[in-house]
C-alpha cells in the first residue's frame, strides 16, 4: 500500500462493514484494477486491515480525490472530516441509516462484497490493461444504483 493520498484521483476506503478479510483482499484487488489508492477508517486500522498511515479522518489523512468510494464505511463525523472534500462520493453499505448516505452523491445499499466483485468483473474483463476513468467509474455506479442488488 503505497502512493500519495494527497494527489490520488480515486480513493477506495475500507470500513468495518467489509466484515471479513476475504472482502478486504477483494478490495485490494479492485483498488489495483481501477488504479485507486486504498485507505481505511479507524475501525479498519484497529482490525489490522489498513496501516495507520492510510487512515482517513480526524486522526488520519484529509483527502480531496476526484472520486471517493466508501466500502462498508458508516460515515462517522470523525471520518467525514477527512474525506468531505472529495468531488464525488460513492457509499456502499447495507445499513440504510448509515450517515455516509447523507453526504454521498451515489448511495448503494447492498453487500459490499457483491458490489466489489461486480466492479472487478466489469473492469477486468473489458481490457486488463485499461484502467477506468473517473467518468467510467461514475457511470458504473450510477447504473448500479438504479438496479440495486
CSV table of N, CA and C in Angstrom, one decimal:
chain,number,residue,atom,x,y,z
A,1,UNK,N,0.8,-1.2,0.0
A,1,UNK,CA,0.0,0.0,0.0
A,1,UNK,C,0.9,1.2,0.0
A,2,UNK,N,1.1,1.7,-1.2
A,2,UNK,CA,1.9,2.9,-1.3
A,2,UNK,C,1.2,3.9,-2.2
A,3,UNK,N,1.7,5.1,-2.3
A,3,UNK,CA,1.1,6.1,-3.1
A,3,UNK,C,0.7,7.3,-2.3
A,4,UNK,N,0.7,8.4,-2.9
A,4,UNK,CA,0.4,9.7,-2.2
A,4,UNK,C,-1.1,9.9,-2.2
A,5,UNK,N,-1.6,9.9,-1.0
A,5,UNK,CA,-3.1,10.1,-0.8
A,5,UNK,C,-3.5,11.5,-1.2
A,6,UNK,N,-2.6,12.4,-1.0
A,6,UNK,CA,-3.0,13.8,-1.3
A,6,UNK,C,-3.2,14.1,-2.8
A,7,UNK,N,-2.6,13.3,-3.6
A,7,UNK,CA,-2.7,13.5,-5.1
A,7,UNK,C,-3.5,12.4,-5.8
A,8,UNK,N,-4.1,11.6,-5.0
A,8,UNK,CA,-4.9,10.4,-5.5
A,8,UNK,C,-6.1,11.0,-6.2
A,9,UNK,N,-6.4,10.4,-7.4
A,9,UNK,CA,-7.6,10.8,-8.2
A,9,UNK,C,-8.8,9.9,-7.7
A,10,UNK,N,-8.5,8.7,-7.3
A,10,UNK,CA,-9.6,7.8,-6.8
A,10,UNK,C,-9.1,7.1,-5.5
A,11,UNK,N,-10.0,7.2,-4.5
A,11,UNK,CA,-9.7,6.5,-3.3
A,11,UNK,C,-10.7,5.5,-3.0
A,12,UNK,N,-10.3,4.3,-2.6
A,12,UNK,CA,-11.2,3.2,-2.2
A,12,UNK,C,-11.0,3.1,-0.7
A,13,UNK,N,-12.0,3.4,0.1
A,13,UNK,CA,-11.8,3.4,1.6
A,13,UNK,C,-12.6,2.2,2.2
A,14,UNK,N,-11.9,1.4,3.0
A,14,UNK,CA,-12.5,0.2,3.6
A,14,UNK,C,-12.9,0.6,5.1
A,15,UNK,N,-14.1,0.1,5.4
A,15,UNK,CA,-14.6,0.3,6.7
A,15,UNK,C,-15.0,-1.1,7.4
A,16,UNK,N,-15.4,-1.0,8.6
A,16,UNK,CA,-15.8,-2.3,9.3
A,16,UNK,C,-16.8,-3.1,8.6
A,17,UNK,N,-17.7,-2.4,7.8
A,17,UNK,CA,-18.7,-3.1,7.0
A,17,UNK,C,-18.2,-4.0,5.9
A,18,UNK,N,-16.9,-4.1,5.7
A,18,UNK,CA,-16.4,-5.1,4.8
A,18,UNK,C,-16.6,-6.5,5.4
A,19,UNK,N,-16.6,-6.5,6.7
A,19,UNK,CA,-17.0,-7.7,7.5
A,19,UNK,C,-15.9,-8.7,7.7
A,20,UNK,N,-15.0,-8.9,6.7
A,20,UNK,CA,-14.0,-10.0,6.8
A,20,UNK,C,-12.8,-9.8,6.0
A,21,UNK,N,-11.8,-10.5,6.2
A,21,UNK,CA,-10.5,-10.4,5.5
A,21,UNK,C,-10.7,-10.7,4.0
A,22,UNK,N,-11.6,-11.6,3.7
A,22,UNK,CA,-11.8,-12.0,2.3
A,22,UNK,C,-12.3,-10.9,1.5
A,23,UNK,N,-13.2,-10.1,2.0
A,23,UNK,CA,-13.7,-8.9,1.3
A,23,UNK,C,-12.6,-7.8,1.3
A,24,UNK,N,-11.8,-7.8,2.3
A,24,UNK,CA,-10.7,-6.8,2.3
A,24,UNK,C,-9.7,-7.1,1.2
A,25,UNK,N,-9.4,-8.4,1.0
A,25,UNK,CA,-8.5,-8.8,-0.1
A,25,UNK,C,-9.1,-8.5,-1.4
A,26,UNK,N,-10.4,-8.7,-1.5
A,26,UNK,CA,-11.1,-8.3,-2.8
A,26,UNK,C,-11.0,-6.8,-3.0
A,27,UNK,N,-11.1,-6.0,-2.0
A,27,UNK,CA,-11.0,-4.6,-2.1
A,27,UNK,C,-9.6,-4.2,-2.6
A,28,UNK,N,-8.6,-4.9,-2.1
A,28,UNK,CA,-7.2,-4.7,-2.6
A,28,UNK,C,-7.1,-4.9,-4.1
A,29,UNK,N,-7.7,-6.0,-4.5
A,29,UNK,CA,-7.7,-6.4,-5.9
A,29,UNK,C,-8.4,-5.3,-6.8
A,30,UNK,N,-9.5,-4.9,-6.3
A,30,UNK,CA,-10.3,-3.9,-7.0
A,30,UNK,C,-9.6,-2.6,-7.1
A,31,UNK,N,-8.9,-2.2,-6.0
A,31,UNK,CA,-8.2,-0.9,-6.0
A,31,UNK,C,-7.1,-1.0,-7.0
A,32,UNK,N,-6.4,-2.1,-7.1
A,32,UNK,CA,-5.4,-2.3,-8.2
A,32,UNK,C,-6.0,-2.3,-9.6
A,33,UNK,N,-7.1,-2.9,-9.8
A,33,UNK,CA,-7.8,-2.9,-11.1
A,33,UNK,C,-8.2,-1.6,-11.5
A,34,UNK,N,-8.7,-0.7,-10.6
A,34,UNK,CA,-9.2,0.6,-11.0
A,34,UNK,C,-8.2,1.7,-10.8
A,35,UNK,N,-7.0,1.3,-10.3
A,35,UNK,CA,-5.9,2.3,-10.0
A,35,UNK,C,-6.3,3.3,-8.9
A,36,UNK,N,-6.9,2.8,-7.9
A,36,UNK,CA,-7.3,3.6,-6.7
A,36,UNK,C,-6.3,3.4,-5.6
A,37,UNK,N,-6.2,4.4,-4.8
A,37,UNK,CA,-5.4,4.3,-3.6
A,37,UNK,C,-6.3,3.7,-2.5
A,38,UNK,N,-5.8,2.7,-1.8
A,38,UNK,CA,-6.6,2.0,-0.8
A,38,UNK,C,-6.3,2.7,0.6
A,39,UNK,N,-7.4,3.0,1.3
A,39,UNK,CA,-7.4,3.6,2.6
A,39,UNK,C,-8.4,2.9,3.5
A,40,UNK,N,-8.5,3.4,4.7
A,40,UNK,CA,-9.4,2.9,5.6
A,40,UNK,C,-9.9,3.8,6.7
A,41,UNK,N,-10.9,3.4,7.4
A,41,UNK,CA,-11.4,4.1,8.6
A,41,UNK,C,-10.6,3.7,9.8
A,42,UNK,N,-10.9,4.3,10.9
A,42,UNK,CA,-10.2,3.9,12.2
A,42,UNK,C,-10.5,2.5,12.5
A,43,UNK,N,-11.7,2.0,12.2
A,43,UNK,CA,-12.1,0.6,12.5
A,43,UNK,C,-11.2,-0.3,11.7
A,44,UNK,N,-11.0,0.0,10.4
A,44,UNK,CA,-10.2,-0.9,9.6
A,44,UNK,C,-8.7,-0.9,10.0
A,45,UNK,N,-8.3,0.2,10.6
A,45,UNK,CA,-6.9,0.3,11.2
A,45,UNK,C,-6.9,-0.6,12.4
A,46,UNK,N,-7.9,-0.5,13.3
A,46,UNK,CA,-7.9,-1.2,14.5
A,46,UNK,C,-8.0,-2.7,14.2
A,47,UNK,N,-8.7,-3.1,13.1
A,47,UNK,CA,-8.8,-4.5,12.7
A,47,UNK,C,-7.5,-5.1,12.1
A,48,UNK,N,-6.5,-4.2,11.8
A,48,UNK,CA,-5.3,-4.6,11.2
A,48,UNK,C,-5.3,-4.7,9.7
A,49,UNK,N,-6.4,-4.3,9.1
A,49,UNK,CA,-6.5,-4.4,7.6
A,49,UNK,C,-5.7,-3.3,6.9
A,50,UNK,N,-5.7,-2.1,7.5
A,50,UNK,CA,-5.1,-0.9,6.9
A,50,UNK,C,-4.0,-0.4,7.9
A,51,UNK,N,-2.8,0.0,7.4
A,51,UNK,CA,-1.9,0.6,8.3
A,51,UNK,C,-2.3,2.0,8.7
A,52,UNK,N,-1.9,2.5,9.8
A,52,UNK,CA,-2.3,3.8,10.4
A,52,UNK,C,-2.1,4.9,9.5
A,53,UNK,N,-1.0,4.9,8.6
A,53,UNK,CA,-0.7,6.0,7.8
A,53,UNK,C,-1.7,6.0,6.6
A,54,UNK,N,-2.6,5.1,6.4
A,54,UNK,CA,-3.6,5.1,5.4
A,54,UNK,C,-5.0,5.4,5.9
A,55,UNK,N,-5.1,5.8,7.2
A,55,UNK,CA,-6.4,6.1,7.8
A,55,UNK,C,-6.9,7.5,7.3
A,56,UNK,N,-8.1,7.6,7.0
A,56,UNK,CA,-8.8,8.8,6.6
A,56,UNK,C,-9.6,9.3,7.8
A,57,UNK,N,-9.5,10.5,8.1
A,57,UNK,CA,-10.3,11.1,9.2
A,57,UNK,C,-9.6,12.1,10.1
A,58,UNK,N,-10.3,12.4,11.2
A,58,UNK,CA,-9.8,13.4,12.1
A,58,UNK,C,-8.4,13.1,12.6
A,59,UNK,N,-8.2,11.8,12.9
A,59,UNK,CA,-6.8,11.4,13.4
A,59,UNK,C,-6.0,10.8,12.3
A,60,UNK,N,-6.4,11.0,11.1
A,60,UNK,CA,-5.7,10.5,9.9
A,60,UNK,C,-5.5,11.5,8.9
A,61,UNK,N,-5.5,11.1,7.6
A,61,UNK,CA,-5.3,12.0,6.5
A,61,UNK,C,-6.6,12.7,6.1
A,62,UNK,N,-6.4,13.8,5.5
A,62,UNK,CA,-7.5,14.5,4.9
A,62,UNK,C,-7.3,14.6,3.4
A,63,UNK,N,-8.2,14.1,2.6
A,63,UNK,CA,-8.0,14.0,1.2
A,63,UNK,C,-9.1,14.7,0.4
A,64,UNK,N,-8.8,14.9,-0.9
A,64,UNK,CA,-9.8,15.5,-1.8
A,64,UNK,C,-9.7,14.9,-3.2
A,65,UNK,N,-10.0,13.6,-3.3
A,65,UNK,CA,-9.9,13.0,-4.6
A,65,UNK,C,-11.0,13.4,-5.5
A,66,UNK,N,-10.9,13.1,-6.8
A,66,UNK,CA,-12.0,13.3,-7.7
A,66,UNK,C,-13.1,12.3,-7.3
A,67,UNK,N,-12.8,11.1,-6.9
A,67,UNK,CA,-13.8,10.1,-6.5
A,67,UNK,C,-13.4,9.4,-5.3
A,68,UNK,N,-14.3,9.3,-4.3
A,68,UNK,CA,-14.1,8.6,-3.1
A,68,UNK,C,-15.1,7.5,-3.1
A,69,UNK,N,-14.7,6.2,-2.9
A,69,UNK,CA,-15.6,5.1,-2.8
A,69,UNK,C,-15.5,4.5,-1.4
A,70,UNK,N,-16.5,4.7,-0.6
A,70,UNK,CA,-16.6,4.1,0.7
A,70,UNK,C,-17.2,2.8,0.8
A,71,UNK,N,-16.4,1.8,1.1
A,71,UNK,CA,-16.9,0.4,1.2
A,71,UNK,C,-17.1,-0.1,2.6
A,72,UNK,N,-18.3,-0.2,3.0
A,72,UNK,CA,-18.6,-0.6,4.3
A,72,UNK,C,-18.3,0.5,5.4
A,73,UNK,N,-18.3,1.8,4.9
A,73,UNK,CA,-17.9,2.9,5.8
A,73,UNK,C,-19.3,3.5,6.3
A,74,UNK,N,-19.4,3.6,7.6
A,74,UNK,CA,-20.6,4.1,8.2
A,74,UNK,C,-20.7,5.6,8.0
A,75,UNK,N,-19.6,6.3,8.2
A,75,UNK,CA,-19.6,7.7,8.0
A,75,UNK,C,-19.7,8.5,9.3
A,76,UNK,N,-18.9,8.1,10.3
A,76,UNK,CA,-18.9,8.9,11.5
A,76,UNK,C,-18.4,10.3,11.2
A,77,UNK,N,-18.7,11.3,12.1
A,77,UNK,CA,-18.2,12.6,11.9
A,77,UNK,C,-16.7,12.7,11.8
A,78,UNK,N,-16.0,11.8,12.6
A,78,UNK,CA,-14.5,11.8,12.6
A,78,UNK,C,-14.0,11.4,11.2
A,79,UNK,N,-14.7,10.5,10.6
A,79,UNK,CA,-14.2,10.0,9.2
A,79,UNK,C,-14.5,11.1,8.2
A,80,UNK,N,-15.7,11.6,8.2
A,80,UNK,CA,-16.2,12.6,7.2
A,80,UNK,C,-15.3,13.8,7.2
A,81,UNK,N,-14.8,14.2,8.3
A,81,UNK,CA,-13.8,15.3,8.3
A,81,UNK,C,-12.7,15.1,7.4
A,82,UNK,N,-12.2,13.9,7.2
A,82,UNK,CA,-11.1,13.6,6.4
A,82,UNK,C,-11.4,13.4,4.9
A,83,UNK,N,-12.7,13.2,4.5
A,83,UNK,CA,-13.0,12.9,3.1
A,83,UNK,C,-14.0,13.8,2.5
A,84,UNK,N,-14.6,14.7,3.2
A,84,UNK,CA,-15.7,15.5,2.7
A,84,UNK,C,-15.3,16.4,1.6
A,85,UNK,N,-14.1,16.6,1.3
A,85,UNK,CA,-13.7,17.5,0.2
A,85,UNK,C,-13.6,16.7,-1.2
A,86,UNK,N,-13.9,15.4,-1.1
A,86,UNK,CA,-13.9,14.7,-2.4
A,86,UNK,C,-14.9,15.3,-3.4
A,87,UNK,N,-14.6,15.3,-4.6
A,87,UNK,CA,-15.5,15.9,-5.6
A,87,UNK,C,-16.8,15.0,-5.8
A,88,UNK,N,-16.7,13.7,-5.8
A,88,UNK,CA,-17.8,12.8,-5.9
A,88,UNK,C,-17.6,11.7,-4.8
A,89,UNK,N,-18.7,11.4,-4.1
A,89,UNK,CA,-18.7,10.4,-3.1
A,89,UNK,C,-19.6,9.3,-3.4
A,90,UNK,N,-19.1,8.0,-3.4
A,90,UNK,CA,-19.9,6.8,-3.5
A,90,UNK,C,-19.9,6.1,-2.2
A,91,UNK,N,-21.1,5.7,-1.7
A,91,UNK,CA,-21.2,5.0,-0.5
A,91,UNK,C,-21.8,3.6,-0.7
A,92,UNK,N,-21.2,2.6,-0.2
A,92,UNK,CA,-21.7,1.2,-0.4
A,92,UNK,C,-21.8,0.7,1.1
A,93,UNK,N,-23.1,0.4,1.5
A,93,UNK,CA,-23.3,-0.1,2.8
A,93,UNK,C,-24.6,-0.8,2.9
A,94,UNK,N,-24.7,-1.8,3.8
A,94,UNK,CA,-26.0,-2.5,3.9
A,94,UNK,C,-27.0,-1.8,4.9
A,95,UNK,N,-26.5,-0.8,5.6
A,95,UNK,CA,-27.3,-0.1,6.6
A,95,UNK,C,-27.9,1.2,5.9
A,96,UNK,N,-29.2,1.2,5.7
A,96,UNK,CA,-29.8,2.3,5.0
A,96,UNK,C,-29.7,3.6,5.9
A,97,UNK,N,-29.4,3.5,7.2
A,97,UNK,CA,-29.3,4.7,8.0
A,97,UNK,C,-27.9,5.1,8.2
A,98,UNK,N,-26.9,4.5,7.5
A,98,UNK,CA,-25.5,4.9,7.7
A,98,UNK,C,-25.4,6.4,7.3
A,99,UNK,N,-24.8,7.2,8.2
A,99,UNK,CA,-24.6,8.6,8.0
A,99,UNK,C,-24.0,9.0,6.7
A,100,UNK,N,-23.1,8.1,6.1
A,100,UNK,CA,-22.4,8.5,4.9
A,100,UNK,C,-23.4,8.7,3.7
A,101,UNK,N,-24.5,8.0,3.8
A,101,UNK,CA,-25.5,8.2,2.7
A,101,UNK,C,-26.0,9.7,2.6
A,102,UNK,N,-25.9,10.4,3.7
A,102,UNK,CA,-26.4,11.8,3.8
A,102,UNK,C,-25.5,12.7,2.9
A,103,UNK,N,-24.2,12.3,2.8
A,103,UNK,CA,-23.3,13.2,2.0
A,103,UNK,C,-22.9,12.6,0.7
A,104,UNK,N,-23.3,11.3,0.4
A,104,UNK,CA,-22.9,10.6,-0.8
A,104,UNK,C,-23.7,11.2,-2.0
A,105,UNK,N,-22.9,11.3,-3.1
A,105,UNK,CA,-23.6,11.6,-4.4
A,105,UNK,C,-24.3,10.4,-4.9
A,106,UNK,N,-23.8,9.2,-4.7
A,106,UNK,CA,-24.4,8.0,-5.1
A,106,UNK,C,-24.4,7.0,-3.9
A,107,UNK,N,-25.5,6.5,-3.5
A,107,UNK,CA,-25.6,5.6,-2.4
A,107,UNK,C,-26.1,4.2,-2.9
A,108,UNK,N,-25.3,3.2,-2.5
A,108,UNK,CA,-25.7,1.8,-2.9
A,108,UNK,C,-25.9,1.0,-1.6
A,109,UNK,N,-27.2,0.6,-1.4
A,109,UNK,CA,-27.5,-0.2,-0.2
A,109,UNK,C,-27.4,-1.6,-0.6
A,110,UNK,N,-26.2,-2.2,-0.4
A,110,UNK,CA,-26.0,-3.6,-0.8
A,110,UNK,C,-24.8,-4.2,-0.1
A,111,UNK,N,-24.6,-5.5,-0.3
A,111,UNK,CA,-23.5,-6.2,0.3
A,111,UNK,C,-22.2,-5.7,-0.5
A,112,UNK,N,-21.3,-5.2,0.3
A,112,UNK,CA,-20.1,-4.6,-0.3
A,112,UNK,C,-19.3,-5.7,-1.1
A,113,UNK,N,-19.2,-6.9,-0.6
A,113,UNK,CA,-18.5,-7.9,-1.4
A,113,UNK,C,-19.1,-8.1,-2.8
A,114,UNK,N,-20.4,-8.1,-2.9
A,114,UNK,CA,-21.0,-8.3,-4.2
A,114,UNK,C,-20.8,-7.1,-5.1
A,115,UNK,N,-20.8,-5.9,-4.6
A,115,UNK,CA,-20.5,-4.7,-5.4
A,115,UNK,C,-19.1,-4.7,-5.8
A,116,UNK,N,-18.2,-5.1,-4.9
A,116,UNK,CA,-16.7,-5.1,-5.3
A,116,UNK,C,-16.5,-6.1,-6.4
A,117,UNK,N,-17.1,-7.3,-6.3
A,117,UNK,CA,-17.0,-8.3,-7.3
A,117,UNK,C,-17.5,-7.9,-8.6
A,118,UNK,N,-18.7,-7.2,-8.6
A,118,UNK,CA,-19.2,-6.7,-9.9
A,118,UNK,C,-18.3,-5.6,-10.5
A,119,UNK,N,-17.7,-4.8,-9.7
A,119,UNK,CA,-16.8,-3.8,-10.1
A,119,UNK,C,-15.6,-4.4,-10.7
A,120,UNK,N,-15.0,-5.4,-10.1
A,120,UNK,CA,-13.8,-6.1,-10.5
A,120,UNK,C,-14.1,-6.8,-11.9
A,121,UNK,N,-15.3,-7.5,-11.9
A,121,UNK,CA,-15.6,-8.2,-13.1
A,121,UNK,C,-15.8,-7.3,-14.3
A,122,UNK,N,-16.5,-6.2,-14.1
A,122,UNK,CA,-16.8,-5.2,-15.1
A,122,UNK,C,-15.5,-4.7,-15.8
A,123,UNK,N,-14.5,-4.3,-14.9
A,123,UNK,CA,-13.4,-3.6,-15.5
A,123,UNK,C,-12.2,-4.5,-15.7
A,124,UNK,N,-12.1,-5.7,-15.2
A,124,UNK,CA,-11.0,-6.5,-15.5
A,124,UNK,C,-11.3,-7.3,-16.8
A,125,UNK,N,-12.6,-7.5,-17.1
A,125,UNK,CA,-13.0,-8.3,-18.3
A,125,UNK,C,-12.9,-7.4,-19.6
A,126,UNK,N,-13.1,-6.1,-19.4
A,126,UNK,CA,-13.1,-5.2,-20.6
A,126,UNK,C,-11.7,-5.2,-21.3
A,127,UNK,N,-10.7,-4.9,-20.5
A,127,UNK,CA,-9.4,-4.9,-21.0
A,127,UNK,C,-8.5,-4.8,-19.8
A,128,UNK,N,-7.8,-5.8,-19.4
A,128,UNK,CA,-7.0,-5.8,-18.2
A,128,UNK,C,-5.9,-4.7,-18.2
A,129,UNK,N,-5.6,-4.2,-19.3
A,129,UNK,CA,-4.5,-3.1,-19.4
A,129,UNK,C,-5.2,-1.7,-19.3
A,130,UNK,N,-6.5,-1.7,-19.5
A,130,UNK,CA,-7.2,-0.4,-19.4
A,130,UNK,C,-7.7,-0.1,-18.0
A,131,UNK,N,-7.4,1.0,-17.4
A,131,UNK,CA,-7.9,1.4,-16.1
A,131,UNK,C,-8.9,2.4,-16.3
A,132,UNK,N,-10.1,2.2,-15.7
A,132,UNK,CA,-11.2,3.1,-16.0
A,132,UNK,C,-11.0,4.5,-15.5
A,133,UNK,N,-11.6,5.5,-16.2
A,133,UNK,CA,-11.5,6.9,-15.8
A,133,UNK,C,-12.5,7.1,-14.7
A,134,UNK,N,-12.5,8.3,-14.1
A,134,UNK,CA,-13.5,8.6,-13.0
A,134,UNK,C,-14.9,8.6,-13.6
A,135,UNK,N,-15.0,9.1,-14.9
A,135,UNK,CA,-16.3,9.1,-15.5
A,135,UNK,C,-16.8,7.7,-15.8
A,136,UNK,N,-16.0,6.8,-16.2
A,136,UNK,CA,-16.4,5.4,-16.4
A,136,UNK,C,-16.8,4.8,-15.0
A,137,UNK,N,-16.1,5.1,-14.0
A,137,UNK,CA,-16.5,4.6,-12.7
A,137,UNK,C,-17.8,5.1,-12.2
A,138,UNK,N,-18.0,6.4,-12.4
A,138,UNK,CA,-19.3,7.1,-12.0
A,138,UNK,C,-20.4,6.5,-12.8
A,139,UNK,N,-20.2,6.2,-14.1
A,139,UNK,CA,-21.3,5.6,-14.9
A,139,UNK,C,-21.6,4.2,-14.4
A,140,UNK,N,-20.6,3.4,-14.0
A,140,UNK,CA,-20.8,2.1,-13.4
A,140,UNK,C,-21.7,2.2,-12.2
A,141,UNK,N,-21.3,3.1,-11.3
A,141,UNK,CA,-22.1,3.3,-10.0
A,141,UNK,C,-23.5,3.8,-10.2
A,142,UNK,N,-23.6,4.7,-11.2
A,142,UNK,CA,-25.0,5.3,-11.5
A,142,UNK,C,-25.9,4.1,-11.9
A,143,UNK,N,-25.4,3.3,-12.8
A,143,UNK,CA,-26.2,2.2,-13.4
A,143,UNK,C,-26.5,1.2,-12.2
A,144,UNK,N,-25.5,1.0,-11.4
A,144,UNK,CA,-25.7,0.0,-10.3
A,144,UNK,C,-26.7,0.5,-9.3
A,145,UNK,N,-26.7,1.8,-9.0
A,145,UNK,CA,-27.6,2.4,-8.1
A,145,UNK,C,-29.1,2.3,-8.6
A,146,UNK,N,-29.2,2.3,-9.9
A,146,UNK,CA,-30.6,2.2,-10.4
A,146,UNK,C,-31.1,0.8,-10.4
A,147,UNK,N,-30.2,-0.2,-10.3
A,147,UNK,CA,-30.5,-1.6,-10.3
A,147,UNK,C,-29.9,-2.2,-9.1
A,148,UNK,N,-30.3,-1.7,-7.9
A,148,UNK,CA,-29.8,-2.2,-6.6
A,148,UNK,C,-29.8,-3.7,-6.6
A,149,UNK,N,-28.8,-4.3,-5.9
A,149,UNK,CA,-28.7,-5.8,-5.8
A,149,UNK,C,-29.9,-6.3,-5.0
